Short mmCIF file of C-alpha atoms in Angstrom, two decimals:
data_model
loop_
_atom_site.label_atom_id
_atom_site.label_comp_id
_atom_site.label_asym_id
_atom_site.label_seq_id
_atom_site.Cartn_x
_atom_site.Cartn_y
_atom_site.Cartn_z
CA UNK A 1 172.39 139.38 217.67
CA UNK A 2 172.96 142.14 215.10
CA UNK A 3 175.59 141.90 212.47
CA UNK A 4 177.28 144.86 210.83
CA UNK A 5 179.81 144.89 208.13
CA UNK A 6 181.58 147.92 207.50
CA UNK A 7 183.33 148.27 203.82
CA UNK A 8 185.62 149.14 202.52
CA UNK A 9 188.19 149.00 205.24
CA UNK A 10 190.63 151.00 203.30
CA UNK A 11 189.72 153.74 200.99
CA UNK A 12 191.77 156.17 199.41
CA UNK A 13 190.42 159.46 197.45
CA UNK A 14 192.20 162.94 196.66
CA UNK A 15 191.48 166.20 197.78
CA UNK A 16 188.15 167.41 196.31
CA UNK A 17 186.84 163.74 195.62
CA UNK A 18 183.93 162.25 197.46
CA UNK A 19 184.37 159.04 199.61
CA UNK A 20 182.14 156.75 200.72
CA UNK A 21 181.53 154.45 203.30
CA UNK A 22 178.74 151.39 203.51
CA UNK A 23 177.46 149.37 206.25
CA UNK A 24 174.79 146.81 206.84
CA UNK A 25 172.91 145.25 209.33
CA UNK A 26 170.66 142.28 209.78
CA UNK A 27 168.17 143.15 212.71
CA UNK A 28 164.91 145.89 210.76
CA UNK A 29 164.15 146.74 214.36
CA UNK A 30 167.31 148.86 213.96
CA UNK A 31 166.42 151.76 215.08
CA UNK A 32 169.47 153.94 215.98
CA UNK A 33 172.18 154.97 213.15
CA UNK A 34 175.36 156.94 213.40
CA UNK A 35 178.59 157.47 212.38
CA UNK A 36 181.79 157.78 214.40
CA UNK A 37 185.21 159.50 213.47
CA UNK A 38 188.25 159.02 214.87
CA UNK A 39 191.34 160.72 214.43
CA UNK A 40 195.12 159.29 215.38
CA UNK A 41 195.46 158.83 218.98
CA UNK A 42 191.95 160.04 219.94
CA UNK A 43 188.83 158.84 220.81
CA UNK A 44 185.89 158.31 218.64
CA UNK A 45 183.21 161.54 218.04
CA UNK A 46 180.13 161.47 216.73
CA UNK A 47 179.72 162.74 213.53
CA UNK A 48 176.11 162.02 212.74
CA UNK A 49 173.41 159.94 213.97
CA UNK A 50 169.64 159.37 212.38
CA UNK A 51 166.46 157.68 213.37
CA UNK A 52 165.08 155.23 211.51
CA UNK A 53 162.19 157.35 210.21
CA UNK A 54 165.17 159.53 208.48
CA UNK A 55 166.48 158.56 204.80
CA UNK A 56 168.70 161.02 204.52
CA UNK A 57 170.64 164.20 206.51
CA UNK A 58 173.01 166.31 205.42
CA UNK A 59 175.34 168.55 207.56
CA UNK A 60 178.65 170.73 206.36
CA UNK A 61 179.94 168.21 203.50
CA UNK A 62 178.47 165.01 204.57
CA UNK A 63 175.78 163.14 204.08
CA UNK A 64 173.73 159.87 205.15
CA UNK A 65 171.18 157.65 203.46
CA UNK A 66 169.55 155.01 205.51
CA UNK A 67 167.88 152.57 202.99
CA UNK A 68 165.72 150.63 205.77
CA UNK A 69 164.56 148.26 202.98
CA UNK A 70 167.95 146.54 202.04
CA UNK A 71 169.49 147.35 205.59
CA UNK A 72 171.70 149.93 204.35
CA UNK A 73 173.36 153.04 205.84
CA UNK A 74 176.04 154.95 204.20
CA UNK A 75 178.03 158.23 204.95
CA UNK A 76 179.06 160.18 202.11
CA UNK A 77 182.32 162.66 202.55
CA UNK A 78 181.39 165.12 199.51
CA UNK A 79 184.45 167.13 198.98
CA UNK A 80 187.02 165.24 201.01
CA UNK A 81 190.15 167.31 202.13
CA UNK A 82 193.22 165.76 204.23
CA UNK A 83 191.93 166.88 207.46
CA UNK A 84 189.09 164.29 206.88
CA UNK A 85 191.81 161.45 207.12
CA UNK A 86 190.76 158.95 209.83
CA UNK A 87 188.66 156.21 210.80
CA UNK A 88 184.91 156.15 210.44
CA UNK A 89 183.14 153.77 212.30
CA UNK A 90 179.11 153.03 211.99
CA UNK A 91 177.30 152.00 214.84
CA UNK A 92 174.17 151.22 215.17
CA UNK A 93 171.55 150.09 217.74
CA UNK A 94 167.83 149.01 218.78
CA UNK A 95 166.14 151.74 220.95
CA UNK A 96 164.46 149.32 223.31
CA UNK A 97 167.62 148.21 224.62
CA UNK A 98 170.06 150.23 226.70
CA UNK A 99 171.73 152.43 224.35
CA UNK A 100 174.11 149.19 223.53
CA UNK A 101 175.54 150.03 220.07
CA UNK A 102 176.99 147.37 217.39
CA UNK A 103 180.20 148.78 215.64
CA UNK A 104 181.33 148.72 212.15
CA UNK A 105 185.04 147.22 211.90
CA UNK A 106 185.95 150.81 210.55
CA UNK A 107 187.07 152.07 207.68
CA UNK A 108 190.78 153.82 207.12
CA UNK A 109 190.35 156.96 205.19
CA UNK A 110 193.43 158.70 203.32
CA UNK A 111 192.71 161.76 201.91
CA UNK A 112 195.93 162.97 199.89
CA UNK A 113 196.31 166.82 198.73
CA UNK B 1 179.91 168.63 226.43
CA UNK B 2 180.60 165.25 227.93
CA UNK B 3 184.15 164.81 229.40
CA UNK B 4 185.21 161.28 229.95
CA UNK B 5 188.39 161.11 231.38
CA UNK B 6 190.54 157.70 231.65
CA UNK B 7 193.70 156.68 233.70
CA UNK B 8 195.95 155.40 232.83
CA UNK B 9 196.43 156.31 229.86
CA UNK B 10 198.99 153.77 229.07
CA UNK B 11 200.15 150.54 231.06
CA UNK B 12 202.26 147.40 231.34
CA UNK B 13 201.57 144.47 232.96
CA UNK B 14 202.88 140.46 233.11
CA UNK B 15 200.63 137.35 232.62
CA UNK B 16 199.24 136.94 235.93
CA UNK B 17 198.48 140.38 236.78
CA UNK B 18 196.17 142.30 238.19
CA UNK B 19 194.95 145.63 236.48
CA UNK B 20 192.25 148.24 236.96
CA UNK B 21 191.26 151.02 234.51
CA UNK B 22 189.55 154.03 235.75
CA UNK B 23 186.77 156.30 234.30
CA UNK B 24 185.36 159.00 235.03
CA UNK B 25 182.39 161.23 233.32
CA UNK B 26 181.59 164.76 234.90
CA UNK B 27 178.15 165.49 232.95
CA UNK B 28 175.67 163.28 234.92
CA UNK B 29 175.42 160.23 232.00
CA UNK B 30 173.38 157.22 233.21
CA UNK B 31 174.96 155.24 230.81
CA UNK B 32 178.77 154.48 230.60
CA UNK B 33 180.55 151.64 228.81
CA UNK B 34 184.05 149.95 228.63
CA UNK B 35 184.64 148.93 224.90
CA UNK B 36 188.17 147.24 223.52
CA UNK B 37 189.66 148.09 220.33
CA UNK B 38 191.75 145.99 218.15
CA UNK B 39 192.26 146.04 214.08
CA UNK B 40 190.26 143.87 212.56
CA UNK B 41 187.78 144.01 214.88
CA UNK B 42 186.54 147.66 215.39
CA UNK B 43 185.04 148.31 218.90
CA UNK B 44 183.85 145.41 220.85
CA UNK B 45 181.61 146.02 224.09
CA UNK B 46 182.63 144.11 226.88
CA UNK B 47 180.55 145.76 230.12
CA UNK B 48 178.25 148.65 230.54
CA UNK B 49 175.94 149.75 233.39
CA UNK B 50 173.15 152.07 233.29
CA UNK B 51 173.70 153.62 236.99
CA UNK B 52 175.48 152.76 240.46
CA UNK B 53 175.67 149.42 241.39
CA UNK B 54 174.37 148.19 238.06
CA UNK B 55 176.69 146.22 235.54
CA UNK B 56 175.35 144.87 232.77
CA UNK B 57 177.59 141.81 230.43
CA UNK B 58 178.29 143.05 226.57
CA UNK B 59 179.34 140.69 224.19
CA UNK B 60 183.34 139.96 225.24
CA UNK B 61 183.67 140.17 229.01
CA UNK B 62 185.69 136.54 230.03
CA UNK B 63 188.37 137.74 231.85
CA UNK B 64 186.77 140.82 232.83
CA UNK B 65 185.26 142.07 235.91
CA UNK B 66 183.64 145.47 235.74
CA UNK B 67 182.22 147.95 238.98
CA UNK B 68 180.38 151.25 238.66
CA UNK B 69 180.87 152.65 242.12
CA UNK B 70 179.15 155.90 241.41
CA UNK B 71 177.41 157.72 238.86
CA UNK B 72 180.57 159.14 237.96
CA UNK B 73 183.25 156.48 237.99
CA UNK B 74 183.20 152.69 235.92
CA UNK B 75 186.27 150.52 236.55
CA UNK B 76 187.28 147.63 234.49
CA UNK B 77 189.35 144.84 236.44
CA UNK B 78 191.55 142.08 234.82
CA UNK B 79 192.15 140.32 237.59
CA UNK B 80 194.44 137.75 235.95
CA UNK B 81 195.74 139.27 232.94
CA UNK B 82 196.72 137.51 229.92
CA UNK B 83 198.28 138.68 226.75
CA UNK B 84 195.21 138.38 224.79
CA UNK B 85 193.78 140.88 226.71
CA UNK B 86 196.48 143.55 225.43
CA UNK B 87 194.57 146.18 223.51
CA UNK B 88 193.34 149.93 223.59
CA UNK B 89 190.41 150.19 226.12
CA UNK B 90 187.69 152.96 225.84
CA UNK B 91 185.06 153.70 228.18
CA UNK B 92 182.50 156.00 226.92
CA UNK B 93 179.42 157.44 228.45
CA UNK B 94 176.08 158.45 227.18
CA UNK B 95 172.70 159.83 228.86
CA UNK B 96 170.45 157.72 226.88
CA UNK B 97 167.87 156.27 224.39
CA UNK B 98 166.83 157.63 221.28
CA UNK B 99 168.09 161.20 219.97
CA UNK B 100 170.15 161.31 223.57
CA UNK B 101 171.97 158.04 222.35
CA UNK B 102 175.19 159.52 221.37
CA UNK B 103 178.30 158.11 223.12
CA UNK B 104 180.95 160.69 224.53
CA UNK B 105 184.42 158.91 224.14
CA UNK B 106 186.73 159.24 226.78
CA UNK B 107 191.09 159.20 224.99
CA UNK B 108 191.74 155.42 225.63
CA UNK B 109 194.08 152.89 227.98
CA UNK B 110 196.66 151.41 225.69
CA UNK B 111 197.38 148.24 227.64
CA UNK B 112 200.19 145.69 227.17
CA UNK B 113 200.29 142.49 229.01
CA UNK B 114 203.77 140.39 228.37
#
């Protein structure tokens, strides 16, 4: 079945700095690609999702690249501030299958002012 | 937007006991799903149905009965619980494939078996 592996699992950036977040997969029928946040105590929301013919979406100070070719998809925080502390998960998923996403182990963000 | 509701939000139970979790989802989702979540291990599915009556096995359900009773409502059942099966429990819910994929979280069971 699919594999994804989320890094890092800890990242720490200041205020202002960008942070980024990586995951792969193994399965190229992959068709389904998003990223979750979730804050202390909460649930997860979506953030973003994309379809595989997408490389690359931007919305209010983040952004993700889908590189289909090395099984990439990343989420880029560009101008990180402290309410942006939490954990991201990716999840991804085939779209002939029931909606069953594959998680990313997450990844702890600390955003310090 | 969505609203996934879960009770209870937090329990405690012995080895050897019997537990149900409760969802609920209020914006007509076909799909709903019970997920565990533990550190090093991110979310893990363990049932999900796509409608009433159906239940369909993700990829950790020993130990784990699950019922969808109606489009609304998706109960998870540990019918003998053990301590490895203490952990924070999501069910989400979502109305489908492709661009209506997105998963609407519901706040999470925090469940302790001693």
């Amino acid at each position: 079945g699919e594999q994804v592996e989320q890094r890092p699992p800890h990242l720490s950036v200041r205020e202002g700095d960008s942070a980024i977040i990586i995951c792969t997969y193994t399965d190229s029928a992959t068709a389904y690609f998003s990223w979750y946040k979730q804050e202390a105590g909460a649930g997860l929301q979506l953030l973003m999702s994309v379809l595989s013919n997408v490389d690359r979406k931007e919305e209010q100070g983040l952004t993700v690249l889908l590189n289909k070719k090395d099984k990439r998809l990343s989420l880029n925080l560009t101008a990180a501030h402290p309410g942006d502390s939490a954990v991201y998960f990716c999840a991804v998923t085939h779209d002939s299958g029931y909606n069953k996403l594959t998680f990313g182990k997450g990844t702890v963000l600390l955003v310090s002012p | 937007e969505a609203a996934v509701t879960q009770s209870p939000r937090n329990k405690v139970t012995v080895t050897g006991g019997n537990v149900t979790l409760s969802c609920r989802q209020t914006n007509s989702h076909n799909y709903m799903y019970w997920y565990r979540q533990d550190t090093g291990h991110g979310l893990r599915l363990i049932h999900y149905s796509y409608g009433a009556g159906n239940l369909q096995i993700g990829d950790v359900p020993d130990g784990y009965k699950a019922t969808r009773t109606t489009q609304e409502d998706f109960f998870l059942l540990l019918e003998l619980a053990s301590p490895s099966q203490t952990s924070l429990y999501f069910c989400a819910s979502s109305r489908g494939q492709g661009n209506y994929a997105e998963q609407f979280f519901g706040p999470g069971t925090r469940l302790t078996v001693l």
